[in-house]
Coordinates of C-alpha atoms in Angstrom, one line a residue:
M187 CA 34.3 -128.1 102.1
C188 CA 37.5 -126.2 101.7
F189 CA 40.6 -127.4 103.6
S190 CA 43.4 -126.6 101.1
V191 CA 44.3 -123.3 99.4
N192 CA 47.0 -121.6 97.3
V193 CA 48.0 -118.2 98.7
N194 CA 51.1 -117.7 96.7
L195 CA 50.6 -113.9 96.7
V196 CA 53.3 -111.4 97.6
K197 CA 52.7 -108.5 99.9
D198 CA 52.6 -105.8 97.2
E199 CA 50.2 -107.8 95.1
L200 CA 47.8 -108.1 98.1
E201 CA 48.1 -104.4 99.1
N202 CA 47.4 -103.2 95.5
R203 CA 44.5 -105.6 95.1
Y204 CA 42.7 -104.6 98.3
G205 CA 43.9 -101.0 98.7
A206 CA 45.1 -101.9 102.2
T207 CA 48.4 -102.1 104.0
F208 CA 49.8 -105.1 106.0
L209 CA 49.8 -104.8 109.7
D210 CA 52.5 -107.4 110.2
P211 CA 54.3 -108.0 106.8
D212 CA 57.4 -109.6 108.3
N213 CA 55.4 -112.6 109.5
Y214 CA 53.6 -113.2 106.3
R215 CA 54.8 -116.2 104.2
P216 CA 53.2 -116.8 100.8
S217 CA 52.7 -120.5 99.9
Y218 CA 51.4 -122.6 97.1
Y219 CA 49.8 -124.9 99.6
Y220 CA 48.2 -124.3 103.0
H221 CA 46.2 -127.0 104.7
A222 CA 43.6 -126.2 107.5
F223 CA 44.8 -129.0 109.8
N224 CA 48.2 -127.3 110.1
F225 CA 46.4 -124.2 111.5
P226 CA 48.2 -121.8 109.1
E227 CA 48.2 -118.1 109.4
L228 CA 46.7 -116.4 106.3
P229 CA 46.1 -112.8 105.3
A230 CA 42.7 -111.4 105.7
V231 CA 40.8 -108.1 105.2
C232 CA 38.4 -107.7 108.1
S233 CA 35.3 -105.7 108.7
G234 CA 36.9 -104.1 111.8
S235 CA 39.7 -102.5 109.8
P236 CA 39.1 -102.8 106.0
D237 CA 42.2 -100.6 105.3
K238 CA 44.5 -103.2 106.8
I239 CA 45.6 -106.7 105.9
Q240 CA 46.1 -108.8 109.0
L241 CA 47.1 -112.4 109.7
L242 CA 44.5 -114.8 111.1
K243 CA 44.9 -118.5 112.0
W244 CA 42.7 -121.1 110.3
G245 CA 40.1 -122.7 112.6
L246 CA 37.8 -120.2 114.3
I247 CA 37.9 -120.0 118.1
P248 CA 34.8 -118.2 119.4
S249 CA 35.3 -115.4 121.9
W250 CA 33.2 -117.3 124.5
T251 CA 35.5 -120.3 124.6
K252 CA 36.5 -121.0 128.1
T253 CA 39.8 -123.0 128.1
S254 CA 42.6 -124.0 125.8
V255 CA 41.4 -127.6 125.8
D256 CA 38.0 -126.3 124.6
A257 CA 39.7 -124.1 122.0
A258 CA 41.8 -127.0 120.6
E259 CA 38.6 -129.1 120.3
V260 CA 36.3 -126.5 118.8
R261 CA 38.7 -125.2 116.1
L262 CA 38.9 -128.6 114.5
K263 CA 35.2 -128.2 113.7
T264 CA 35.3 -124.6 112.5
F265 CA 37.6 -124.7 109.4
N266 CA 34.5 -124.2 107.4
A267 CA 31.1 -122.7 108.1
R268 CA 28.1 -123.8 106.2
S269 CA 26.3 -120.7 104.7
E270 CA 22.9 -122.2 105.4
S271 CA 23.4 -122.4 109.2
I272 CA 25.8 -119.6 110.1
Q273 CA 23.0 -117.5 111.7
D274 CA 22.0 -120.4 113.9
K275 CA 25.4 -122.0 114.9
H276 CA 26.6 -120.8 118.2
S277 CA 30.2 -120.8 116.9
F278 CA 29.4 -118.5 114.0
A279 CA 26.3 -116.4 114.8
N280 CA 28.1 -113.5 116.5
S281 CA 30.8 -113.3 113.9
F282 CA 28.2 -113.3 111.1
I283 CA 26.8 -110.1 112.6
S284 CA 30.0 -108.3 113.7
K285 CA 33.2 -110.0 112.3
R286 CA 33.2 -110.8 108.6
C287 CA 36.3 -111.0 106.5
L288 CA 37.8 -111.7 103.0
I289 CA 40.4 -114.4 102.7
P290 CA 42.5 -113.8 99.5
V291 CA 43.5 -116.9 97.6
K292 CA 45.0 -117.7 94.2
G293 CA 43.1 -121.0 94.0
F294 CA 41.9 -124.0 96.0
F295 CA 42.1 -127.8 95.9
E296 CA 39.4 -130.5 95.9
W297 CA 39.3 -134.2 95.3
H298 CA 37.2 -136.2 92.8
H299 CA 36.0 -139.6 94.1
N300 CA 35.8 -142.6 91.8
G301 CA 35.2 -145.7 94.0
R302 CA 38.3 -145.9 96.3
E303 CA 40.3 -143.6 94.0
K304 CA 40.6 -139.9 94.8
T305 CA 42.0 -137.5 92.2
P306 CA 43.2 -134.1 93.2
W307 CA 42.1 -131.0 91.3
Y308 CA 43.2 -127.4 91.4
I309 CA 40.5 -124.7 90.9
Y310 CA 41.3 -121.0 90.1
H311 CA 39.8 -117.9 88.5
F312 CA 39.4 -118.0 84.8
N313 CA 41.7 -115.0 84.4
N314 CA 44.0 -116.3 87.1
D315 CA 43.0 -113.3 89.3
V316 CA 43.1 -113.2 93.1
M317 CA 39.9 -114.5 94.5
S318 CA 38.3 -113.5 97.8
L319 CA 36.7 -116.2 99.9
A320 CA 33.9 -115.1 102.3
G321 CA 35.0 -115.7 105.9
L322 CA 34.2 -115.1 109.5
Y323 CA 36.7 -114.3 112.2
D324 CA 36.8 -113.9 116.0
E325 CA 39.2 -113.0 118.8
W326 CA 39.8 -115.2 121.9
T327 CA 42.2 -114.7 124.8
D328 CA 43.5 -117.8 126.5
E329 CA 44.1 -118.3 130.2
T330 CA 47.6 -116.7 130.1
G331 CA 46.5 -113.6 128.2
N332 CA 47.6 -114.7 124.7
L333 CA 45.3 -113.3 122.0
F334 CA 44.2 -115.6 119.1
R335 CA 42.7 -114.2 116.0
T336 CA 41.2 -116.9 113.9
F337 CA 38.9 -117.5 110.9
S338 CA 36.6 -119.9 109.1
I339 CA 35.8 -120.1 105.4
I340 CA 32.2 -120.1 104.4
T341 CA 30.9 -122.9 102.1
A342 CA 27.8 -123.3 99.9
D343 CA 26.3 -125.8 97.6
A344 CA 28.6 -126.3 94.6
N345 CA 28.1 -124.9 91.2
T346 CA 27.9 -127.3 88.3
L347 CA 31.7 -127.5 87.8
L348 CA 32.5 -128.0 91.5
A349 CA 29.7 -130.5 91.9
E350 CA 31.3 -132.7 89.3
I351 CA 34.8 -132.3 90.7
H352 CA 34.0 -132.4 94.4
N353 CA 31.4 -135.1 93.8
S354 CA 31.5 -136.6 97.3
K355 CA 30.2 -133.5 99.1
K356 CA 29.1 -131.2 96.3
R357 CA 30.3 -128.2 98.3
M358 CA 32.6 -125.3 97.5
P359 CA 34.0 -122.2 99.3
V360 CA 32.0 -119.0 98.7
V361 CA 34.0 -117.0 96.2
L362 CA 32.7 -113.4 96.2
E363 CA 32.2 -111.4 93.1
Q364 CA 34.8 -108.6 93.2
S365 CA 31.9 -106.1 93.2
S366 CA 30.6 -107.7 96.3
E367 CA 33.7 -107.8 98.4
K368 CA 33.3 -104.5 100.2
N369 CA 29.6 -105.2 100.8
W370 CA 30.5 -108.5 102.6
I371 CA 32.7 -106.7 105.1
D372 CA 30.2 -103.7 105.4
L373 CA 28.5 -104.3 108.8
S374 CA 25.7 -101.9 107.9
L375 CA 24.4 -104.5 105.5
S376 CA 21.3 -106.3 106.8
K377 CA 21.4 -110.0 107.6
S378 CA 19.3 -110.8 104.6
E379 CA 21.5 -108.7 102.3
A380 CA 24.6 -110.4 103.7
M381 CA 23.1 -113.8 103.2
D382 CA 22.3 -113.0 99.6
L383 CA 26.0 -112.8 98.9
L384 CA 26.7 -116.3 100.1
K385 CA 25.9 -118.2 96.9
A386 CA 28.1 -120.2 94.5
I387 CA 29.1 -118.0 91.5
P388 CA 28.7 -119.6 88.1
S389 CA 31.1 -122.2 86.8
E390 CA 32.2 -119.9 84.0
N391 CA 34.2 -117.9 86.6
F392 CA 36.6 -120.8 87.1
K393 CA 39.1 -123.0 85.4
A394 CA 40.3 -126.3 86.8
H395 CA 42.7 -129.1 86.1
T396 CA 43.9 -132.3 87.7
I397 CA 47.2 -132.1 89.5
G398 CA 49.9 -134.7 90.5
P399 CA 50.2 -137.0 93.5
L400 CA 52.6 -134.6 95.2
I401 CA 49.7 -133.0 97.1
N402 CA 48.9 -136.3 98.7
S403 CA 52.4 -136.8 100.1
R404 CA 52.7 -136.5 103.9
T405 CA 56.4 -135.7 103.8
A406 CA 57.1 -133.8 100.5
E407 CA 57.6 -130.0 100.4
K408 CA 54.4 -128.7 98.8
N409 CA 55.3 -125.0 98.6
S410 CA 56.3 -125.4 95.0
P411 CA 54.8 -124.6 91.6
E412 CA 54.7 -128.4 91.0
V413 CA 51.8 -128.7 93.4
I414 CA 49.5 -126.8 91.0
S415 CA 50.9 -128.0 87.7
P416 CA 48.6 -129.9 85.4
Y417 CA 48.9 -133.7 85.5
S418 CA 47.1 -136.3 83.4
Y419 CA 45.5 -139.4 84.8
G420 CA 44.8 -140.9 81.4
N421 CA 41.1 -141.5 80.8
L422 CA 39.7 -139.4 83.7
L423 CA 37.1 -137.1 82.4
I424 CA 34.9 -134.5 84.1

């Protein structure tokens, strides 16, 4: 599972990192906290135009969706795509073949369960580098001609670190090795070669720490460095 990410990355940082230019820089808004259920628009590097950074909305709407009612329902189920089943799921199968993307993030959030208590954690690259999440995207046009470009983040079985943190589901987003990023959006790659990229990279690639209760607030402003700042819960150990 992956429903919350930090994309506090400025335009120049993203363009330099991916060797690509923004299609719509004026509408991009960096944020320390994006949550899938708010259907945010995030930057992405897509297989269709790898030299461009474009904005996609979270919650994939397949191109075959018939109505806006159907679209509203399906996108609540497509924030994530399980790597094990993307070739078989109707919502993802076509995108896996023809529409793959990279979703840049600075980090992501997961919760550790201890009985009824849930403790938030922030996970990021051990060098604090930009990470690329493996994603799928699609394009859908509604009944009035409006075009929606949307995406889903692929998840896999968690590595050792994430299995301990996200102990309820033991899942994590697929973070691609930097050397594999261009391969993931290369559509000449065979299905088996693409599938081989969708594995959890080792725990040594990440750092993690507990964060404060701000992230659990329904009303607080979360686009703040405070949301990723270390916070101690006393005797909690991982």
